[in-house]
Amino acid sequence: MKSVVVLGGGLSGGFLAAALVERGCRVVLFDDPATEGASRGAAGLYNVVTGRRMALTWGAPLLVAALDAFFASAIGRPLARFRQLLPIYRPYPDAAMQTLWARRFLDPEYQPWIAAVDRPIAPDRYHNPLGGFLVQGVGRVQVAALLEALFALLQAGGQFERIPLRIDYTTIDPESRRIDKGGACWPFDALAFCEGMAAAANPFWDIRPLVPLKGQVLRIAAPNLRESEVWVGEGVFILPEGEGIYTLGSTYETRFTSTGPTPEGRQLLLDAFQRLLPHDPPPQVLWHWANLRPATVDHLPVAGEHRHHAGLFFLNGLGSKGVLHAAAVAPGLADWIAWGRSEALHPAFHFYRPVMVKLKANTG
Ligand SMILES: Cc1cc2nc3c(=O)[nH]c(=O)nc-3n(C[C@H](O)[C@H](O)[C@H](O)COP(=O)(O)OP(=O)(O)OC[C@H]3O[C@@H](n4cnc5c(N)ncnc54)[C@H](O)[C@@H]3O)c2cc1C
């Protein structure tokens, strides 16, 4: 039985640990209790028509199929209650986008994912004068609750241990394949780094650095909003959480001076809410949270084995699609770690793909 250490207990580490256990590995997962990762407060929305350009996400069928496969697997099935299928409504922001979408409805790539909405929804309350369309086959995952339940399930299976401890990189010896910390020693056949943005300090990281993409999110109380779909418009989403509570998010900040929640971030989200619901009073803010998404220059995850240290692996760069990317990358990387099948990882996710290596060389 292969012994694998996983460093990080967010979406990357959680999905990878599950895939490794499924492949017969014994997994010890370290998760720093003092560093709150991006996964803990992520809204968990997964969507395939994203951004202001409202374009189909790269690899949409592959990504959604991977998430479906997780929830259909022996480990994922008992966790199905943490995923809700929920259509996402996208109002047209202007006439040009409406015209563009008239063509996209004829595009076979888009057709499985979208349904036209003939007239504006609840126009007396919601600003969507041109109508819009529904994205279907998508939804949300309750990330923090899913991860807790996943770890409990894996622990009960006997092949998995989760240790709330920060591992310093200096305690990792890639040659003898062991971690020595405070008198304790953890030998490993493979170690997978899944530390999210904390990987900025990882000395084994030898490709272009991750791009931190700050996000802020609010939980709001706003009685009588629609609950049958998620609204994505004016640069924000409104996700129903039940009982008059909604998640309003998220900001996408490439420049920031603090990593925590800011009054500006809160106002930006509330202003967008007001544009979508111009007649409503401002909602009551119950919770305000911020964190850094670990992103890459081409917005795809990075995974693979270190070129000079056999046995050291990486899974990172999930960006704003943490749920879909974790589900899509983990099985391929687990095949590689458990069985040496490097070809199982989609080349688009490869740690040393040209864009991640070449640009590093260019920037010195
Ligand atoms: C505001 C916001 C909203 C978001 N909304 C969505 C959304 O709706 N849908 C979606 O799919 N994605 C969303 N994301 C993106 C998603 O959260 C991230 O892509 C994902 O959480 C990254 O997961 P990760 O496991 O790579 O990193 P993290 O979740 O950051 O996990 C890394 C873990 O590693 C641990 N760690 C770090 N260093 C060490 C060490 N040395 N030793 C031990 N442990 C260590 C940390 O404690 C942490 O628990 C959102 C992000 C933000 C900030």
Short mmCIF file of C-alpha atoms in Angstrom, two decimals, residues 65-353:
data_model
loop_
_atom_site.label_atom_id
_atom_site.label_comp_id
_atom_site.label_asym_id
_atom_site.label_seq_id
_atom_site.Cartn_x
_atom_site.Cartn_y
_atom_site.Cartn_z
CA ALA A 65 -18.67 15.11 -15.80
CA ALA A 66 -15.81 14.89 -13.30
CA LEU A 67 -17.93 16.43 -10.54
CA ASP A 68 -20.82 14.10 -11.40
CA ALA A 69 -18.40 11.15 -11.32
CA PHE A 70 -17.22 12.17 -7.85
CA PHE A 71 -20.78 12.21 -6.50
CA ALA A 72 -21.49 8.87 -8.21
CA SER A 73 -18.37 7.22 -6.71
CA ALA A 74 -18.40 5.02 -3.59
CA ILE A 75 -16.87 7.86 -1.52
CA GLY A 76 -18.93 10.65 -3.09
CA ARG A 77 -22.37 9.02 -3.00
CA PRO A 78 -22.93 9.49 0.76
CA LEU A 79 -21.97 13.16 0.28
CA ALA A 80 -24.53 13.89 -2.43
CA ARG A 81 -26.60 16.00 -0.03
CA PHE A 82 -23.88 18.68 -0.13
CA ARG A 83 -24.50 19.31 -3.83
CA GLN A 84 -27.63 21.01 -5.15
CA LEU A 85 -28.44 21.29 -8.82
CA LEU A 86 -29.69 24.83 -9.32
CA PRO A 87 -30.15 26.68 -12.61
CA ILE A 88 -28.30 29.95 -13.01
CA TYR A 89 -30.13 32.88 -14.59
CA ARG A 90 -28.07 35.36 -16.59
CA PRO A 91 -29.90 38.52 -17.67
CA TYR A 92 -28.63 40.14 -20.87
CA PRO A 93 -26.67 43.27 -19.89
CA ASP A 94 -27.29 44.96 -23.27
CA ALA A 95 -28.76 44.50 -26.75
CA ALA A 96 -25.40 43.42 -28.23
CA MET A 97 -25.19 40.49 -25.83
CA GLN A 98 -28.79 39.59 -26.57
CA THR A 99 -27.98 39.46 -30.31
CA LEU A 100 -24.87 37.40 -29.68
CA TRP A 101 -26.95 34.93 -27.67
CA ALA A 102 -29.51 34.56 -30.43
CA ARG A 103 -26.64 32.95 -32.40
CA ARG A 104 -25.33 30.93 -29.46
CA PHE A 105 -28.67 29.17 -29.06
CA LEU A 106 -27.89 27.57 -32.44
CA ASP A 107 -24.39 26.49 -31.38
CA PRO A 108 -24.24 22.75 -30.56
CA GLU A 109 -21.50 23.40 -27.99
CA TYR A 110 -23.78 25.70 -25.99
CA GLN A 111 -27.08 23.93 -26.54
CA PRO A 112 -26.81 21.28 -23.78
CA TRP A 113 -26.15 23.96 -21.17
CA ILE A 114 -28.67 26.68 -21.88
CA ALA A 115 -32.37 27.36 -22.04
CA ALA A 116 -33.89 30.57 -23.38
CA VAL A 117 -36.13 32.64 -21.15
CA ASP A 118 -38.61 34.45 -23.37
CA ARG A 119 -39.50 37.36 -21.19
CA PRO A 120 -38.00 39.18 -18.20
CA ILE A 121 -38.35 37.38 -14.87
CA ALA A 122 -40.19 39.32 -12.12
CA PRO A 123 -39.52 42.65 -13.89
CA ASP A 124 -41.38 44.64 -11.23
CA ARG A 125 -38.59 43.77 -8.83
CA TYR A 126 -35.53 42.48 -10.71
CA HIS A 127 -33.78 44.60 -13.33
CA ASN A 128 -33.67 42.36 -16.44
CA PRO A 129 -35.50 44.35 -19.12
CA LEU A 130 -34.08 42.30 -22.01
CA GLY A 131 -34.70 38.90 -20.43
CA GLY A 132 -31.88 36.39 -20.36
CA PHE A 133 -31.17 32.67 -20.33
CA LEU A 134 -30.80 29.83 -17.86
CA VAL A 135 -27.63 27.80 -17.49
CA GLN A 136 -28.62 24.25 -16.61
CA GLY A 137 -26.84 21.14 -15.30
CA VAL A 138 -24.99 23.39 -12.84
CA GLY A 139 -25.44 24.32 -9.19
CA ARG A 140 -23.59 24.62 -5.93
CA VAL A 141 -21.60 22.55 -3.47
CA GLN A 142 -21.52 23.39 0.25
CA VAL A 143 -17.76 23.27 0.31
CA ALA A 144 -16.88 23.56 4.01
CA ALA A 145 -19.54 21.06 5.10
CA LEU A 146 -18.64 18.69 2.27
CA LEU A 147 -14.97 18.69 3.25
CA GLU A 148 -15.73 18.04 6.92
CA ALA A 149 -18.03 15.13 6.04
CA LEU A 150 -15.53 13.79 3.49
CA PHE A 151 -12.69 13.76 6.03
CA ALA A 152 -14.91 12.03 8.62
CA LEU A 153 -15.86 9.40 6.05
CA LEU A 154 -12.27 8.80 4.96
CA GLN A 155 -11.10 8.62 8.59
CA ALA A 156 -13.77 6.00 9.37
CA GLY A 157 -12.46 3.91 6.46
CA GLY A 158 -9.13 3.42 8.27
CA GLN A 159 -6.80 4.40 5.39
CA PHE A 160 -6.76 8.09 6.15
CA GLU A 161 -5.60 10.37 8.92
CA ARG A 162 -6.02 14.13 9.13
CA ILE A 163 -3.58 15.98 11.33
CA PRO A 164 -4.19 19.65 12.20
CA LEU A 165 -0.57 20.74 11.90
CA ARG A 166 1.41 23.20 9.84
CA ILE A 167 4.34 21.57 8.05
CA ASP A 168 7.40 23.77 7.49
CA TYR A 169 9.08 23.13 4.15
CA THR A 170 12.45 22.74 5.90
CA THR A 171 11.18 19.59 7.66
CA ILE A 172 10.57 17.84 4.32
CA ASP A 173 13.44 15.73 3.00
CA PRO A 174 12.61 14.75 -0.59
CA GLU A 175 15.63 12.42 -0.86
CA SER A 176 14.89 10.16 2.12
CA ARG A 177 11.14 10.88 1.61
CA ARG A 178 10.26 11.79 5.16
CA ILE A 179 9.01 14.67 7.26
CA ASP A 180 10.74 15.14 10.62
CA LYS A 181 8.93 17.47 12.96
CA GLY A 182 9.21 17.86 16.72
CA GLY A 183 10.58 14.35 17.26
CA ALA A 184 7.90 12.75 15.06
CA CYS A 185 8.67 11.29 11.66
CA TRP A 186 6.35 10.64 8.74
CA PRO A 187 7.88 8.61 5.92
CA PHE A 188 6.15 8.78 2.56
CA ASP A 189 6.29 7.25 -0.90
CA ALA A 190 4.81 10.46 -2.33
CA LEU A 191 3.99 13.92 -1.01
CA ALA A 192 1.40 16.15 -2.65
CA PHE A 193 1.50 19.90 -2.06
CA CYS A 194 -2.05 21.31 -2.01
CA GLU A 195 -1.55 24.51 0.00
CA GLY A 196 -3.50 27.01 -2.09
CA MET A 197 -2.01 30.54 -2.02
CA ALA A 198 0.33 29.52 0.84
CA ALA A 199 2.34 27.80 -1.91
CA ALA A 200 3.82 31.23 -2.67
CA ALA A 201 6.41 30.29 -0.02
CA ASN A 202 7.02 26.75 -1.33
CA PRO A 203 10.74 26.45 -2.22
CA PHE A 204 10.05 23.38 -4.42
CA TRP A 205 7.76 25.40 -6.69
CA ASP A 206 9.76 25.95 -9.89
CA ILE A 207 7.24 27.33 -12.38
CA ARG A 208 5.65 30.73 -12.78
CA PRO A 209 4.16 31.86 -9.45
CA LEU A 210 0.46 31.66 -8.69
CA VAL A 211 -1.60 34.80 -9.24
CA PRO A 212 -3.54 35.80 -6.10
CA LEU A 213 -7.09 36.78 -6.99
CA LYS A 214 -8.78 38.28 -3.97
CA GLY A 215 -12.47 37.62 -3.43
CA GLN A 216 -14.97 39.06 -0.96
CA VAL A 217 -18.40 37.68 -0.26
CA LEU A 218 -21.39 38.67 1.88
CA ARG A 219 -24.11 36.62 3.50
CA ILE A 220 -27.26 38.71 3.49
CA ALA A 221 -30.82 38.55 4.79
CA ALA A 222 -33.24 39.75 2.12
CA PRO A 223 -36.76 38.42 2.51
CA ASN A 224 -38.78 37.26 -0.49
CA LEU A 225 -36.06 37.07 -3.10
CA ARG A 226 -36.40 34.30 -5.66
CA GLU A 227 -35.09 30.91 -4.55
CA SER A 228 -35.62 28.85 -7.70
CA GLU A 229 -32.41 29.96 -9.41
CA VAL A 230 -29.11 31.72 -8.82
CA TRP A 231 -28.93 35.20 -10.36
CA VAL A 232 -25.67 36.19 -12.00
CA GLY A 233 -25.66 39.76 -13.27
CA GLU A 234 -24.07 43.17 -12.71
CA GLY A 235 -20.83 41.33 -11.88
CA VAL A 236 -22.24 39.45 -8.87
CA PHE A 237 -24.22 36.36 -8.01
CA ILE A 238 -27.12 35.98 -5.58
CA LEU A 239 -27.23 32.42 -4.31
CA PRO A 240 -30.21 31.26 -2.21
CA GLU A 241 -29.17 29.57 1.04
CA GLY A 242 -32.74 29.04 2.35
CA GLU A 243 -34.92 30.83 4.92
CA GLY A 244 -34.41 34.28 3.45
CA ILE A 245 -30.60 34.07 3.53
CA TYR A 246 -28.48 34.57 0.40
CA THR A 247 -24.82 34.65 -0.49
CA LEU A 248 -23.87 37.74 -2.46
CA GLY A 249 -20.51 37.53 -4.16
CA SER A 250 -17.88 37.85 -5.23
CA THR A 251 -15.32 40.49 -5.95
CA TYR A 252 -12.39 39.73 -8.30
CA GLU A 253 -9.47 41.85 -7.18
CA THR A 254 -6.06 41.64 -8.78
CA ARG A 255 -4.77 44.69 -6.87
CA PHE A 256 -5.29 44.96 -3.14
CA THR A 257 -3.46 46.24 -0.10
CA SER A 258 -5.07 43.98 2.50
CA THR A 259 -6.21 40.38 2.23
CA GLY A 260 -9.15 40.83 4.61
CA PRO A 261 -12.70 42.16 4.07
CA THR A 262 -12.86 45.89 3.22
CA PRO A 263 -15.66 48.51 3.29
CA GLU A 264 -15.02 49.09 -0.45
CA GLY A 265 -15.54 45.41 -1.24
CA ARG A 266 -18.74 45.34 0.77
CA GLN A 267 -20.03 48.48 -0.97
CA LEU A 268 -19.19 47.15 -4.41
CA LEU A 269 -21.29 44.04 -3.75
CA LEU A 270 -24.16 46.02 -2.22
CA ASP A 271 -24.17 48.48 -5.15
CA ALA A 272 -24.44 45.57 -7.60
CA PHE A 273 -27.28 44.11 -5.52
CA GLN A 274 -29.06 47.46 -5.74
CA ARG A 275 -28.67 47.57 -9.53
CA LEU A 276 -30.21 44.12 -9.80
CA LEU A 277 -33.01 44.96 -7.33
CA PRO A 278 -33.43 48.73 -7.69
CA HIS A 279 -36.61 48.98 -5.63
CA ASP A 280 -35.46 46.89 -2.67
CA PRO A 281 -34.03 48.36 0.53
CA PRO A 282 -30.38 47.50 1.16
CA PRO A 283 -30.16 43.96 2.57
CA GLN A 284 -28.97 43.22 6.07
CA VAL A 285 -25.37 42.01 6.03
CA LEU A 286 -24.86 38.99 8.31
CA TRP A 287 -21.30 37.99 7.40
CA HIS A 288 -18.48 39.41 5.32
CA TRP A 289 -15.55 37.22 4.30
CA ALA A 290 -12.48 37.51 2.10
CA ASN A 291 -9.72 35.23 0.91
CA LEU A 292 -7.31 34.67 -1.98
CA ARG A 293 -8.07 32.38 -4.89
CA PRO A 294 -4.91 30.65 -6.12
CA ALA A 295 -4.99 31.32 -9.88
CA THR A 296 -2.68 30.84 -12.86
CA VAL A 297 -2.00 32.95 -15.96
CA ASP A 298 -4.13 30.72 -18.18
CA HIS A 299 -6.83 30.14 -15.52
CA LEU A 300 -6.28 26.38 -15.49
CA PRO A 301 -5.03 24.33 -12.52
CA VAL A 302 -1.49 23.01 -12.22
CA ALA A 303 -0.70 19.42 -11.23
CA GLY A 304 2.11 16.93 -11.68
CA GLU A 305 5.37 15.61 -10.34
CA HIS A 306 8.46 17.69 -9.62
CA ARG A 307 11.01 17.28 -12.42
CA HIS A 308 14.02 16.99 -10.08
CA HIS A 309 12.42 15.44 -6.98
CA ALA A 310 10.60 12.23 -7.82
CA GLY A 311 7.82 11.63 -5.32
CA LEU A 312 6.95 15.32 -4.84
CA PHE A 313 3.66 16.30 -6.51
CA PHE A 314 1.56 19.47 -6.78
CA LEU A 315 -2.13 20.27 -7.13
CA ASN A 316 -2.94 23.96 -7.15
CA GLY A 317 -4.18 26.91 -9.23
CA LEU A 318 -7.88 26.09 -8.91
CA GLY A 319 -8.71 29.80 -9.33
CA SER A 320 -12.35 30.83 -9.26
CA LYS A 321 -13.55 27.34 -10.27
CA GLY A 322 -12.36 25.49 -7.20
CA VAL A 323 -15.14 22.91 -7.18
CA LEU A 324 -14.99 21.94 -10.86
CA HIS A 325 -11.21 22.07 -11.11
CA ALA A 326 -10.60 20.00 -7.97
CA ALA A 327 -12.98 17.30 -9.20
CA ALA A 328 -11.42 17.28 -12.68
CA VAL A 329 -7.75 17.24 -11.70
CA ALA A 330 -7.67 14.97 -8.63
CA PRO A 331 -8.45 11.60 -10.33
CA GLY A 332 -5.75 12.03 -13.01
CA LEU A 333 -3.14 13.11 -10.48
CA ALA A 334 -4.13 10.24 -8.17
CA ASP A 335 -3.64 7.75 -11.05
CA TRP A 336 -0.16 9.22 -11.49
CA ILE A 337 0.74 9.09 -7.78
CA ALA A 338 -0.78 5.66 -7.06
CA TRP A 339 0.03 3.81 -10.26
CA GLY A 340 2.63 5.91 -12.10
CA ARG A 341 0.17 6.65 -14.91
CA SER A 342 1.30 10.20 -15.74
CA GLU A 343 -0.70 10.13 -18.97
CA ALA A 344 -3.92 10.03 -16.92
CA LEU A 345 -3.56 13.75 -16.13
CA HIS A 346 -5.07 16.00 -18.82
CA PRO A 347 -2.13 17.83 -20.51
CA ALA A 348 -3.92 21.17 -20.08
CA PHE A 349 -3.41 20.82 -16.30
CA HIS A 350 0.24 19.83 -16.45
CA PHE A 351 2.53 21.58 -13.96
CA TYR A 352 5.23 22.05 -16.61
CA ARG A 353 3.00 23.01 -19.53
#
